[in-house]
Coordinates of C-alpha atoms in Angstrom, one line a residue:
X1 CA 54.1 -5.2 -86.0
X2 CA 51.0 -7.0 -85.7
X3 CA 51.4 -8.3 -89.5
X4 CA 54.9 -10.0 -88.6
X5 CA 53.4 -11.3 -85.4
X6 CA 50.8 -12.9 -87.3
X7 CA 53.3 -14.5 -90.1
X8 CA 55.0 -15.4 -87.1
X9 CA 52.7 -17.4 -85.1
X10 CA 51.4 -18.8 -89.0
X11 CA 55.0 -20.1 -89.9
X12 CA 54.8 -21.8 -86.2
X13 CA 51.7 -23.8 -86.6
X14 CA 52.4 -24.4 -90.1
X15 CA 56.0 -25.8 -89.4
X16 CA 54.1 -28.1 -85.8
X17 CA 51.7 -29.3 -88.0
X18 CA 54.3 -30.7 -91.0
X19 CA 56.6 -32.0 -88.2
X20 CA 53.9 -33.4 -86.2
X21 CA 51.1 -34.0 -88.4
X22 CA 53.4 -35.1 -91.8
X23 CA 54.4 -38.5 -90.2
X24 CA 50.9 -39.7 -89.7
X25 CA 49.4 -38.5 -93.3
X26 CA 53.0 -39.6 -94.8
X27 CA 55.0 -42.0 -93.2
X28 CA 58.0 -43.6 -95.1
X29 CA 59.5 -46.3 -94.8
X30 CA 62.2 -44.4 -92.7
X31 CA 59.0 -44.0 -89.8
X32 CA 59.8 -47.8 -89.7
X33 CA 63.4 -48.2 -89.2
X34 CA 64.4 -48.1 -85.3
X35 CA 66.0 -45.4 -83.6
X36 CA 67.5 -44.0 -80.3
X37 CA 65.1 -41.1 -79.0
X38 CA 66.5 -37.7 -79.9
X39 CA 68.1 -35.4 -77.6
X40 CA 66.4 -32.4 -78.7
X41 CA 63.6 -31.6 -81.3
X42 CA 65.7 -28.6 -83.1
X43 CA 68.7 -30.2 -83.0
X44 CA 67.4 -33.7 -83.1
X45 CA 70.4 -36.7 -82.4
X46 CA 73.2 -34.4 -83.7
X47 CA 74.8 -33.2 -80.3
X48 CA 75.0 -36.6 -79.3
X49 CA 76.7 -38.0 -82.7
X50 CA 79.0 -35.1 -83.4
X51 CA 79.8 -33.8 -79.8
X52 CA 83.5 -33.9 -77.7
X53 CA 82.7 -37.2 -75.9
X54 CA 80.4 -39.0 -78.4
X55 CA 82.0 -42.5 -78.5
X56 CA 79.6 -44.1 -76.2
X57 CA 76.7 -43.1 -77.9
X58 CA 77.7 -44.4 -81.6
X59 CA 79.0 -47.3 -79.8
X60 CA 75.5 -48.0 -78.3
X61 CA 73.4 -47.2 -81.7
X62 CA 75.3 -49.5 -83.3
X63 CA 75.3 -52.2 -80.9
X64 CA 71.4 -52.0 -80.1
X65 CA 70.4 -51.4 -83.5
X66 CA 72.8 -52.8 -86.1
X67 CA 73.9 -51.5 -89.5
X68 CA 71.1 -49.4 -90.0
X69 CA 69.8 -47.1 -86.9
X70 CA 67.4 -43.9 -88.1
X71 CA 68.1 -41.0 -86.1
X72 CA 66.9 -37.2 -86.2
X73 CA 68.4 -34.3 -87.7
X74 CA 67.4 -30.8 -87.5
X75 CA 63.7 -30.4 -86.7
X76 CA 63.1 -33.4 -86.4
X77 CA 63.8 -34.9 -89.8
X78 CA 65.0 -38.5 -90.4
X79 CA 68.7 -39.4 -91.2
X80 CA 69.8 -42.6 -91.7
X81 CA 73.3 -43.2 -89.5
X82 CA 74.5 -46.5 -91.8
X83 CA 77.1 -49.6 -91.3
X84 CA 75.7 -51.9 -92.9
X85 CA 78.4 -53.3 -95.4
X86 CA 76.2 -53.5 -98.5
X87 CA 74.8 -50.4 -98.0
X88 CA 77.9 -48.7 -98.2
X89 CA 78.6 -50.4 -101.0
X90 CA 75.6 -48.9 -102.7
X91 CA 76.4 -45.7 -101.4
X92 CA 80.3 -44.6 -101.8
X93 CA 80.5 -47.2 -105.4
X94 CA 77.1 -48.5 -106.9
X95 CA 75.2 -45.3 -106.4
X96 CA 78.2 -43.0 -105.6
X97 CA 76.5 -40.5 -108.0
X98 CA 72.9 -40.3 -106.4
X99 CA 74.5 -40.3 -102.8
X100 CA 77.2 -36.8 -102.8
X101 CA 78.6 -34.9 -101.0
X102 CA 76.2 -32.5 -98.5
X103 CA 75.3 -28.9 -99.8
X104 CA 76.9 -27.4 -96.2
X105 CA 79.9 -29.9 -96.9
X106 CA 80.3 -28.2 -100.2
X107 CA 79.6 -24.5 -99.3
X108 CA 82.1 -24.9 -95.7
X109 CA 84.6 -26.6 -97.5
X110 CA 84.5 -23.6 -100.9
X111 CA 85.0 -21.4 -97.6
X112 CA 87.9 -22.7 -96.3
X113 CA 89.4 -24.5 -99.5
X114 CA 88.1 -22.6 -102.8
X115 CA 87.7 -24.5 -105.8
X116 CA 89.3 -27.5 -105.2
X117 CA 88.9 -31.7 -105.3
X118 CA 86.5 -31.2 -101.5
X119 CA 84.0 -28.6 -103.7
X120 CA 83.4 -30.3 -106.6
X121 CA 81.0 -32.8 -107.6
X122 CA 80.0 -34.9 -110.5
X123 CA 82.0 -34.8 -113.5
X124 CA 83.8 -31.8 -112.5
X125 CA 85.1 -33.9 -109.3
X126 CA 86.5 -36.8 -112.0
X127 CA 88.4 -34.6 -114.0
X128 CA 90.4 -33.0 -110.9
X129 CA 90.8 -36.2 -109.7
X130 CA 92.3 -37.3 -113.0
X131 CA 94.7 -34.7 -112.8
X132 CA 95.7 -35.6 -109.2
X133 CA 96.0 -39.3 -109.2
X134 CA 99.1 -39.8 -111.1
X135 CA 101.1 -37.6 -108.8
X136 CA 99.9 -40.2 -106.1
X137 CA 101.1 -43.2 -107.8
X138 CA 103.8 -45.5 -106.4
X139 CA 106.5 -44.4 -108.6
X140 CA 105.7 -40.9 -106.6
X141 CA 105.7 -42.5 -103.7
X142 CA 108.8 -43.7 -103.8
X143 CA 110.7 -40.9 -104.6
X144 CA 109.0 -39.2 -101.8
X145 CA 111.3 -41.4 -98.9
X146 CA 114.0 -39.2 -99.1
X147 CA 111.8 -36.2 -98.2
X148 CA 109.9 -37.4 -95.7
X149 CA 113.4 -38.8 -93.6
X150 CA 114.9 -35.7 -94.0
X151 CA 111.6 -34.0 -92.7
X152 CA 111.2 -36.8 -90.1
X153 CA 114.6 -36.1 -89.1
X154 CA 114.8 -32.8 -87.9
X155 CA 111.9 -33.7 -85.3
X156 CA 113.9 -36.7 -84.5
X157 CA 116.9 -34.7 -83.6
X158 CA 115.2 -32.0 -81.6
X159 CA 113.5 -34.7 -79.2
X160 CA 116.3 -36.9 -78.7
X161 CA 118.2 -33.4 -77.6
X162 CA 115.8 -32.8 -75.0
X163 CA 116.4 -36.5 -73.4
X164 CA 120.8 -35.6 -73.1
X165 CA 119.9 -34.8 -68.6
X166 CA 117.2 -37.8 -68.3
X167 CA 113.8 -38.2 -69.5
X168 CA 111.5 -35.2 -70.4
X169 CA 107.7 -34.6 -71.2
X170 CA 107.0 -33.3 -74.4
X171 CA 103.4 -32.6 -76.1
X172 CA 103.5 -35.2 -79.0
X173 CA 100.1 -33.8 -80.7
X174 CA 102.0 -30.2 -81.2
X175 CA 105.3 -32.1 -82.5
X176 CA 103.1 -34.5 -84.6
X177 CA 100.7 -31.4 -86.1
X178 CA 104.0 -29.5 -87.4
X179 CA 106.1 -32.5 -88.3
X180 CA 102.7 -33.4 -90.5
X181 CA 102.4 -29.8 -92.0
X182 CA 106.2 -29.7 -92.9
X183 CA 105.7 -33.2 -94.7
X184 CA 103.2 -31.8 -97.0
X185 CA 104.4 -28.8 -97.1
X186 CA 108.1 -30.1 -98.3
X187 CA 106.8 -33.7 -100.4
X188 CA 103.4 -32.1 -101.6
X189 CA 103.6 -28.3 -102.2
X190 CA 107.7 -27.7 -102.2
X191 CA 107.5 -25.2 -99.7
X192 CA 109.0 -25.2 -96.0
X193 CA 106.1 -23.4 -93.7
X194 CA 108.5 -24.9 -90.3
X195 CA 112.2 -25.2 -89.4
X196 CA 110.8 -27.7 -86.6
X197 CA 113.3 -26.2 -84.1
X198 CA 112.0 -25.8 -80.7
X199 CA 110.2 -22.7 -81.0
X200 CA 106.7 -23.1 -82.2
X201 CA 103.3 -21.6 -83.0
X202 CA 100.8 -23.5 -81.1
X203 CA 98.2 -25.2 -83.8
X204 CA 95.0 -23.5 -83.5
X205 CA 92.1 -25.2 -82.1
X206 CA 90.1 -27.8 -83.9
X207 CA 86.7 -27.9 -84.5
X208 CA 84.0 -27.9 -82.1
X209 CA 80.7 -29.1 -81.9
X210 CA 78.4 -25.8 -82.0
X211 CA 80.5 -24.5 -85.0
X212 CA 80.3 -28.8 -86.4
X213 CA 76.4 -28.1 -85.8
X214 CA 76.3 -24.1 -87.2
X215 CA 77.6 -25.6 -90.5
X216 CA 75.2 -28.6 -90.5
X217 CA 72.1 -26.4 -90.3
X218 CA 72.5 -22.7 -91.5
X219 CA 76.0 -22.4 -93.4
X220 CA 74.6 -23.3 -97.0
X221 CA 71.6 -20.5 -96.5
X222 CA 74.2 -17.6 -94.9
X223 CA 76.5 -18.7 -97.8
X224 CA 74.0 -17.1 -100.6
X225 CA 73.3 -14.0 -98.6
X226 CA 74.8 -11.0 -100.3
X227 CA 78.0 -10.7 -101.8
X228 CA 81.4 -12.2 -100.8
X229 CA 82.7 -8.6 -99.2
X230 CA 79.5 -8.6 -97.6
X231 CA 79.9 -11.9 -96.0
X232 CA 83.7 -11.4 -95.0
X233 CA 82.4 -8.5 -93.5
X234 CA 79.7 -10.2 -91.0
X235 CA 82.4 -12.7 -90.3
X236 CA 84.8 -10.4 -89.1
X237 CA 81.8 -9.1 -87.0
X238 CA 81.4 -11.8 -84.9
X239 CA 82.4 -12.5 -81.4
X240 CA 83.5 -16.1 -81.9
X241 CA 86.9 -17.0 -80.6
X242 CA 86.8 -20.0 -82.9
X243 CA 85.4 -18.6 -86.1
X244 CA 88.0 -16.0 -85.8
X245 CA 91.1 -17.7 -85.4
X246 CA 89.8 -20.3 -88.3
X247 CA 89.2 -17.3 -90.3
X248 CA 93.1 -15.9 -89.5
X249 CA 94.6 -19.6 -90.2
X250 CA 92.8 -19.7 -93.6
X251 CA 93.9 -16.4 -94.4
X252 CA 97.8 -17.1 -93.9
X253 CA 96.7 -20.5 -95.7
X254 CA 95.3 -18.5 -99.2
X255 CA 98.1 -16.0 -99.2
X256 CA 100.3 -19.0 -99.0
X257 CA 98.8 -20.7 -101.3
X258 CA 98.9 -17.9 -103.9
X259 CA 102.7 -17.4 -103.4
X260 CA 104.0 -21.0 -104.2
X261 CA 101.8 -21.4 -106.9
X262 CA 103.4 -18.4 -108.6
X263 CA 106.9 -19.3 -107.2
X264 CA 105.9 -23.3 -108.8
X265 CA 104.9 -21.1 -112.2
X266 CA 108.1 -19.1 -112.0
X267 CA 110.4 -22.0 -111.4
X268 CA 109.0 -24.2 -114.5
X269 CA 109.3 -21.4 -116.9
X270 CA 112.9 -20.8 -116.3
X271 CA 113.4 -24.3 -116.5
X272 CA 114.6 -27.8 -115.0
X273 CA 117.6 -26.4 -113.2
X274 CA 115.2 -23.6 -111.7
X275 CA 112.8 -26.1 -110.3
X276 CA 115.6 -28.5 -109.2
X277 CA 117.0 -25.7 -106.7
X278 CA 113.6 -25.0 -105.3
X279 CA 112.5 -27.3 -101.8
X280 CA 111.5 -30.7 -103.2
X281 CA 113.5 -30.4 -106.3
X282 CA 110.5 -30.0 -108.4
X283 CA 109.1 -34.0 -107.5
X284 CA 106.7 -32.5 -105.0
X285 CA 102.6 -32.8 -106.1
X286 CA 102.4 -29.5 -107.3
X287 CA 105.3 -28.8 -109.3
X288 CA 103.8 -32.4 -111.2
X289 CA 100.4 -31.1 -111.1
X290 CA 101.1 -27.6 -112.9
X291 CA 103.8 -29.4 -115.2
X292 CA 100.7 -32.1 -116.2
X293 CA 98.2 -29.5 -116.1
X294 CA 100.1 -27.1 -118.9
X295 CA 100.0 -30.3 -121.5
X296 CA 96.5 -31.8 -120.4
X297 CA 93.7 -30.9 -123.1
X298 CA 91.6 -27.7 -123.0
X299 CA 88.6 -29.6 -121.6
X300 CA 91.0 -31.7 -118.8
X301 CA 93.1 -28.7 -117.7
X302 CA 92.4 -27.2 -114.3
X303 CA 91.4 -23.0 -113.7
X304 CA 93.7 -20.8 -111.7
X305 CA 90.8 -21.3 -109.0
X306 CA 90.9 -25.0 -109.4
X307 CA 94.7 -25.2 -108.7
X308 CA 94.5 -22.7 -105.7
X309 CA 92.1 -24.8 -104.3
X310 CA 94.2 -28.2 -104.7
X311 CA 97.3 -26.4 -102.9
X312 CA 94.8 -25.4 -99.8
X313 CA 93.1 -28.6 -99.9
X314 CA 96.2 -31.2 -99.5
X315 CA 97.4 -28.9 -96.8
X316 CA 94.6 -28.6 -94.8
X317 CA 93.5 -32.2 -95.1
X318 CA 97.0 -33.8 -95.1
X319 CA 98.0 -32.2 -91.6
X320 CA 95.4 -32.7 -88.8
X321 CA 94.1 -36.2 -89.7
X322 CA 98.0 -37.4 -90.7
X323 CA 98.8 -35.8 -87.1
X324 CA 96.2 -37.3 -85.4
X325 CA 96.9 -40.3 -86.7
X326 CA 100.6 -40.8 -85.3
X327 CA 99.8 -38.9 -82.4
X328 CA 97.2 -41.9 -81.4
X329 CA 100.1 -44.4 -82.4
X330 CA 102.4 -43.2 -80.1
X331 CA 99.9 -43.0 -77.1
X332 CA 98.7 -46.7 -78.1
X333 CA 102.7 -48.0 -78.1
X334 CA 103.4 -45.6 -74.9
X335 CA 100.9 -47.7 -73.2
X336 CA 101.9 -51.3 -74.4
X337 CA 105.6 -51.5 -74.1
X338 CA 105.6 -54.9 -75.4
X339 CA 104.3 -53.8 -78.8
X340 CA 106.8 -50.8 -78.6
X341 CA 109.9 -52.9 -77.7
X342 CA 108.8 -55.7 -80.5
X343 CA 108.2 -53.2 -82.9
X344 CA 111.6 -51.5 -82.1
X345 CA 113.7 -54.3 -83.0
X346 CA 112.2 -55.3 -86.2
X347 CA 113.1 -51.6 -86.8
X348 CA 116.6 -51.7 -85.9
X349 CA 117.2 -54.9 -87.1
X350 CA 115.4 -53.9 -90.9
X351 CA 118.3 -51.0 -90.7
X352 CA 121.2 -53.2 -89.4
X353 CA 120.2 -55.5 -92.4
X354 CA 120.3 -52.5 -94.7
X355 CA 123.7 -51.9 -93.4
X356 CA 123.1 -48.9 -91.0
X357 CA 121.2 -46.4 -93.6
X358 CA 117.7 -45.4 -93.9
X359 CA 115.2 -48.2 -95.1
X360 CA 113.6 -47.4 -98.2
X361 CA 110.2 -47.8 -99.8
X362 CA 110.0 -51.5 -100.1
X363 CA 111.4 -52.3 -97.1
X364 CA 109.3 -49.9 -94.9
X365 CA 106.2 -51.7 -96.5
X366 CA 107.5 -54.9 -96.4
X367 CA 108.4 -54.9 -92.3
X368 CA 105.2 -56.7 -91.3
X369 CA 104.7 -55.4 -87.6
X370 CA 105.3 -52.2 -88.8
X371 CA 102.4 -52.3 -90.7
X372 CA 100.3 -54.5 -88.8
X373 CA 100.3 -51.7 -86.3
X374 CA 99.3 -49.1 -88.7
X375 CA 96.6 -51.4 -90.2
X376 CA 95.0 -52.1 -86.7
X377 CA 95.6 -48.2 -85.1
X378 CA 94.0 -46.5 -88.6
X379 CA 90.9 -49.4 -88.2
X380 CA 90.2 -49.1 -84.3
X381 CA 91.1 -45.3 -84.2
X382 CA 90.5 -44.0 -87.2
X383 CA 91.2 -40.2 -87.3
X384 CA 87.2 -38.8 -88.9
X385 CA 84.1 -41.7 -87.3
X386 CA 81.9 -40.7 -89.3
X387 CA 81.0 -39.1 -92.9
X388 CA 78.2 -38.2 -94.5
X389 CA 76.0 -38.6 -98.0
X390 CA 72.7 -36.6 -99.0
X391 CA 70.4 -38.6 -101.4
X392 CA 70.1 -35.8 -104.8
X393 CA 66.8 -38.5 -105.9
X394 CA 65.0 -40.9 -104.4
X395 CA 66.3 -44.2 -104.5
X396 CA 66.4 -48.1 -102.9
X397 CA 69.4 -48.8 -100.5
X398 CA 69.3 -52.6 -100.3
X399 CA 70.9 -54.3 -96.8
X400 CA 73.3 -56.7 -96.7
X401 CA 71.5 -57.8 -93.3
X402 CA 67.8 -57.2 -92.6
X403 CA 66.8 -55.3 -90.0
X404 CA 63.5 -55.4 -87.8
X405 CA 60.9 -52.8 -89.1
X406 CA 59.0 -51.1 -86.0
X407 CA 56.0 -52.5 -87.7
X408 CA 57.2 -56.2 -86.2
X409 CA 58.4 -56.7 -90.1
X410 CA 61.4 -57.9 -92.0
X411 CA 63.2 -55.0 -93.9
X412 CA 65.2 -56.0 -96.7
X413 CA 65.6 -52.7 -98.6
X414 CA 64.9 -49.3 -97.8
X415 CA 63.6 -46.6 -100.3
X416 CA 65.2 -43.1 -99.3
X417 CA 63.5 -40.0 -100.1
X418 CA 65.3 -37.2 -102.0
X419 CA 66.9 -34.5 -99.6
X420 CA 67.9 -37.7 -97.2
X421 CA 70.7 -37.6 -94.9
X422 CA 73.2 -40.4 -95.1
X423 CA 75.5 -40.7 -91.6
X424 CA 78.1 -43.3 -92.6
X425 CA 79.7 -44.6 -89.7
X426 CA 83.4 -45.6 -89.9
X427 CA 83.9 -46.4 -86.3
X428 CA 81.3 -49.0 -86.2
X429 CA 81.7 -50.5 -89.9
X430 CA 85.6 -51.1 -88.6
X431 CA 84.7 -52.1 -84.8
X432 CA 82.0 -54.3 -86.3
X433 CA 82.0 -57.6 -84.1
X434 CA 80.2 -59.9 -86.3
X435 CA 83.2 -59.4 -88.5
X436 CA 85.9 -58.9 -86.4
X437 CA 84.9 -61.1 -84.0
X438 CA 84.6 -60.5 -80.2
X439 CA 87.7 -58.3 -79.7
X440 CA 86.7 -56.1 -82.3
X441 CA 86.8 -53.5 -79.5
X442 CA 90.7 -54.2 -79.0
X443 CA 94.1 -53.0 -80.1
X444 CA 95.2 -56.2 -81.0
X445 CA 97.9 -55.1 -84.2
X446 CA 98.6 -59.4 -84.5
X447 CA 95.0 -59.7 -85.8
X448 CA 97.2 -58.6 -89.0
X449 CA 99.7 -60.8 -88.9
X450 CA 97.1 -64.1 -89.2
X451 CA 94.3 -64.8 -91.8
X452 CA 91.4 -62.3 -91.3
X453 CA 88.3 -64.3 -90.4
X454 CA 86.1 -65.7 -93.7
X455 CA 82.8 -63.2 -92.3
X456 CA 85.2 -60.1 -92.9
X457 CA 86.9 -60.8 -96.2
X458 CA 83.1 -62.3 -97.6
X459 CA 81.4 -58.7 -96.4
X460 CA 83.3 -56.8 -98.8
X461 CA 83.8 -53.7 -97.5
X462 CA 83.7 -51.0 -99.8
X463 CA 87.0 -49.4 -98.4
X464 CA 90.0 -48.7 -100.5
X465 CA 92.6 -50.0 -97.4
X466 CA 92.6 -53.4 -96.1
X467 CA 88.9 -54.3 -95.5
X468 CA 88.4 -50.9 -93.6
X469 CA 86.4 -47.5 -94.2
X470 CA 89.0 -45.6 -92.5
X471 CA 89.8 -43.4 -96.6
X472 CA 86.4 -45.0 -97.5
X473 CA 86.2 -46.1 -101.1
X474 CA 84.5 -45.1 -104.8
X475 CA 85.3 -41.9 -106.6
X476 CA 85.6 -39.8 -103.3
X477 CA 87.7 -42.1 -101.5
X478 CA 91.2 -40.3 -99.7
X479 CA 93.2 -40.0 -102.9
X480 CA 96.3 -39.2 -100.6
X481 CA 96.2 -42.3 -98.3
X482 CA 99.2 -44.2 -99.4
X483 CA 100.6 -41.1 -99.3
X484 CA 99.3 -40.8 -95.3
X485 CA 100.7 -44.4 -94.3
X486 CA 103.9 -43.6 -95.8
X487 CA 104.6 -40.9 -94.0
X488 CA 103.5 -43.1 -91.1
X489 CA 105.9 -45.6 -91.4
X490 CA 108.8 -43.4 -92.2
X491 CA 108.1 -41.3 -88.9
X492 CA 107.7 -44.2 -86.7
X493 CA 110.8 -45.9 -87.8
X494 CA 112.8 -42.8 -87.0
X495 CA 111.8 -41.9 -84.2
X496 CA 111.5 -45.4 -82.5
X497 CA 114.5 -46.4 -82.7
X498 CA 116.1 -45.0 -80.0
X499 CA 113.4 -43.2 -78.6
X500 CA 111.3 -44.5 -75.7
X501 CA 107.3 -43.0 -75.5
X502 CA 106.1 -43.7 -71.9
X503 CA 102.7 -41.9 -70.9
X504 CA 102.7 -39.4 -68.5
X505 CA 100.8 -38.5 -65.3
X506 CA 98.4 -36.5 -67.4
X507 CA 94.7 -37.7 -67.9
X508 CA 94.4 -37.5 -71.7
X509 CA 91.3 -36.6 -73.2
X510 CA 90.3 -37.9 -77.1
X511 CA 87.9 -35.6 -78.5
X512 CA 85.7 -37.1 -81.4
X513 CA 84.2 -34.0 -83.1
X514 CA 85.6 -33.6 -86.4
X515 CA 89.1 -35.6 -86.7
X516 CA 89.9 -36.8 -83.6
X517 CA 92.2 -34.8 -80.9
X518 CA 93.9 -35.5 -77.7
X519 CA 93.0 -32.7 -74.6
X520 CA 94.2 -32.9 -71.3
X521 CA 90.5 -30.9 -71.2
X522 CA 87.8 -32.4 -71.9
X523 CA 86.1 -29.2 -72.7
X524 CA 89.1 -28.0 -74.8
X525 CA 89.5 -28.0 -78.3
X526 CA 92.9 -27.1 -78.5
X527 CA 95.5 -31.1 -79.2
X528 CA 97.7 -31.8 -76.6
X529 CA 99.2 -35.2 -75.7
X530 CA 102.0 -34.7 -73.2
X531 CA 104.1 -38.4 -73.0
X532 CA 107.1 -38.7 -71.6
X533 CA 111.1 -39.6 -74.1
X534 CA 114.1 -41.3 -73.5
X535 CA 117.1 -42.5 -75.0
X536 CA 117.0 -46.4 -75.4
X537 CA 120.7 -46.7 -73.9
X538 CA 119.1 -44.8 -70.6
X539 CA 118.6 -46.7 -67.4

């Protein structure tokens, strides 16, 4: 006893004396770069950058201290929380290699996903992606449109039902969440996983910030204790509400998984009329995949693991942030009934035009309001605020505007250690005012329909989507989000057109951890948005 006491009270001085002593002996240059004072010296600044209600804080950083703000991580050490255009660009494209993905970003995500495009890194993260990118093409795209409206439709059908005796409050963020799983379910994995009738199974909960922090800090070290029996078993031990219903949605989601990928196999070796009769009619992503993946070389082809891990990975990722998405839409146009109303009658007039049918690829991307809303909701709201980057070596990250060292000096360029924490911050790189100007903090969806101002379009924002970070950009940028606006568009033109969205006489709550959520509870995790439907033709 006295021997572990001893190691104890060792490991303690030894650990106060790096985290207090360190920085006087060794001080980087990250010493020198300002910072808000931590909220806590185990936790450091990551409570107040990750938790429920954390808008104002990133919203201050960024407005006291510019593009690049140091802040503490866990005990204590410096992280670098980054907006800074040209740094971005250094990190997602020029450097994208030195700057991956974090080890508890890989080792949650290998949890939840397996082996798929979220777990890989390097060249192994290239060749899946080369696999996956032609089945995201526009050609794809395209012949997606009838899915989606027949998808779109059944939602459509069900809420206008429920206006027939006057208008009626419905929870949009449930409606949204399954209409987005049965899109990719349907379009991406030819599988139906809702009928969308008005019977449901309530999403599960989302994310919250002790389980955000829990994999932050100790996930990649509980991750290589023992074997992976041994580790199912301490999970099922615990008395976590939240770990245990995550662990019963991922379950359903890899026996799932495992049954259309055998029903996809199945289908293509009996042949084309098989796969035609199956949901999706063998043009959904992986019926593609697997057909690409059987004639791709020996050193392109993907593993049983890696194609399990694709099939978990696009549904996971293309529900709750898809869902989130269009749920914040239709809270923004239940609020401004002047967007709603304008954007209604480009609608109906794009299908009166089109002589009463459904509008098709190129005219839902070509109806300018249409996307000028989608543009300006996906920059001011974008569903994830923030991502982040660890430096694998050390490495200069040059600014595109210098900032003012504590030391009273110009800094120009930063050199960041190995083992550095990168905090890229989409909310502020797309609510940037120097760029957007002064109502960068607005929903203003014309902003789109006029010339976007010279300091914008000259920053170069490294984003793959209209001068925004929203999918970010380089090699991990969202492979799937043309695929995401599409949906989008086809969903709002349904549904608008003789629907009315009004808000209720609910408070609603938008929770930032993780992808973002509507609550009527702040302290809930579980997405609700209640907003009041009517018919159009009602009084």
């Amino acid at each position: 006893m006295i021997l572990y006491t001893s190691l104890a009270v060792s490991l303690a001085i030894t650990w106060a004396l790096w985290r207090f002593v360190r920085p006087l002996l060794f001080p980087t240059m990250l010493d020198n770069v300002p910072g808000p004072k931590s909220d806590s010296w185990i936790t450091g600044s990551l409570l107040q950058i990750i938790g429920n209600n954390a808008w104002g804080f990133h919203k201050e950083i960024g407005q006291t201290y510019g593009g690049i703000v140091r802040i503490k991580g866990i005990l204590g050490r410096n992280d670098l929380y980054v907006s800074d255009a040209k740094a971005l660009h250094h990190i997602l494209i020029k450097d994208q290699y030195v700057y991956e993905e974090t080890d508890d970003f890989i080792e949650s995500n290998k949890i939840i996903f397996g082996k798929g495009i979220f777990t890989s890194l390097g060249e192994e993260h290239r060749r899946q992606r080369k696999m996956l990118n032609p089945v995201f093409s526009i050609a794809h795209m395209k012949e997606m449109v009838p899915i989606f409206y027949g998808v779109a439709r059944k939602v459509h059908q069900t809420l206008l039902g429920k206006t027939y005796n006057g208008p009626q409050e419905v929870d949009i963020a449930d409606w949204m969440t399954r209409l987005a799983l049965e899109l990719i379910g349907q379009s991406g994995l030819g599988y139906s996983f809702d009928a969308l009738t008005e019977d449901a199974v309530r999403h599960p909960p989302s994310q919250g910030p002790k389980i955000a922090l829990m994999q932050m800090s100790i996930l990649p070290y509980l991750t290589r204790i023992g074997t992976p029996r041994f580790r199912r078993f301490v999970v099922d031990c615990l008395p976590f509400k939240e770990i245990q219903d995550l662990k019963g949605v991922l379950d359903v989601l890899h026996k799932t998984s495992e049954e259309i990928l055998e029903s996809k196999r199945k289908a293509i070796a009996e042949g084309d009329e098989a796969v035609a009769a199956q949901i999706g009619r063998g043009k959904d992503i992986i019926s593609i995949l697997l057909k690409a993946n059987i004639h791709a070389s020996e050193a392109e082809r993907l593993s049983e693991e890696e194609l399990l891990g694709q099939v978990t990975s696009l549904t996971f990722a293309a529900t709750d942030t898809t869902s989130g998405a269009l749920s914040r839409t239709f809270d923004l146009l239940a609020h401004h009934k002047d967007v709603q109303a304008k954007l209604r009658e480009e609608i109906v007039t794009a299908r009166k035009e089109n002589g009463g049918e459904d509008l098709g690829y190129e005219q839902l991307v070509s109806l300018p309001y249409l996307d000028a809303i989608c543009r300006e909701t996906l920059r001011l709201y974008a569903p994830i605020s923030q991502l982040r980057r660890v430096a694998r070596s050390d490495i200069i990250l040059p600014l595109g505007s210098p900032i003012k060292g504590l030391d009273g000096k110009d800094i120009s360029e930063i050199p960041i250690p190995s083992g550095t924490t990168i905090h890229m911050s989409i909310l502020n790189s797309n609510r940037n005012s120097e760029l957007w100007g002064d109502d960068a903090d607005q929903w203003k969806p014309e902003r789109w329909l006029n010339a976007l101002p010279n300091a914008l379009v000259n920053a170069r924002i490294p984003g793959v989507y209209s001068h925004l970070l929203t999918f970010l950009g380089g090699g991990r940028s969202c492979i799937g989000f043309k695929f995401s606006q599409l949906e989008m568009k086809v969903v709002l033109a349904l549904l608008l057109e003789n629907l009315e969205f009004s808000p209720s006489d609910k408070n609603v709550f938008w929770s930032m951890t993780g992808i973002s959520t509507p609550n009527t509870n702040p302290d809930s995790n579980t997405p609700t948005l209640p907003l009041l439907i009517k018919r159009i033709d009602q009084d």
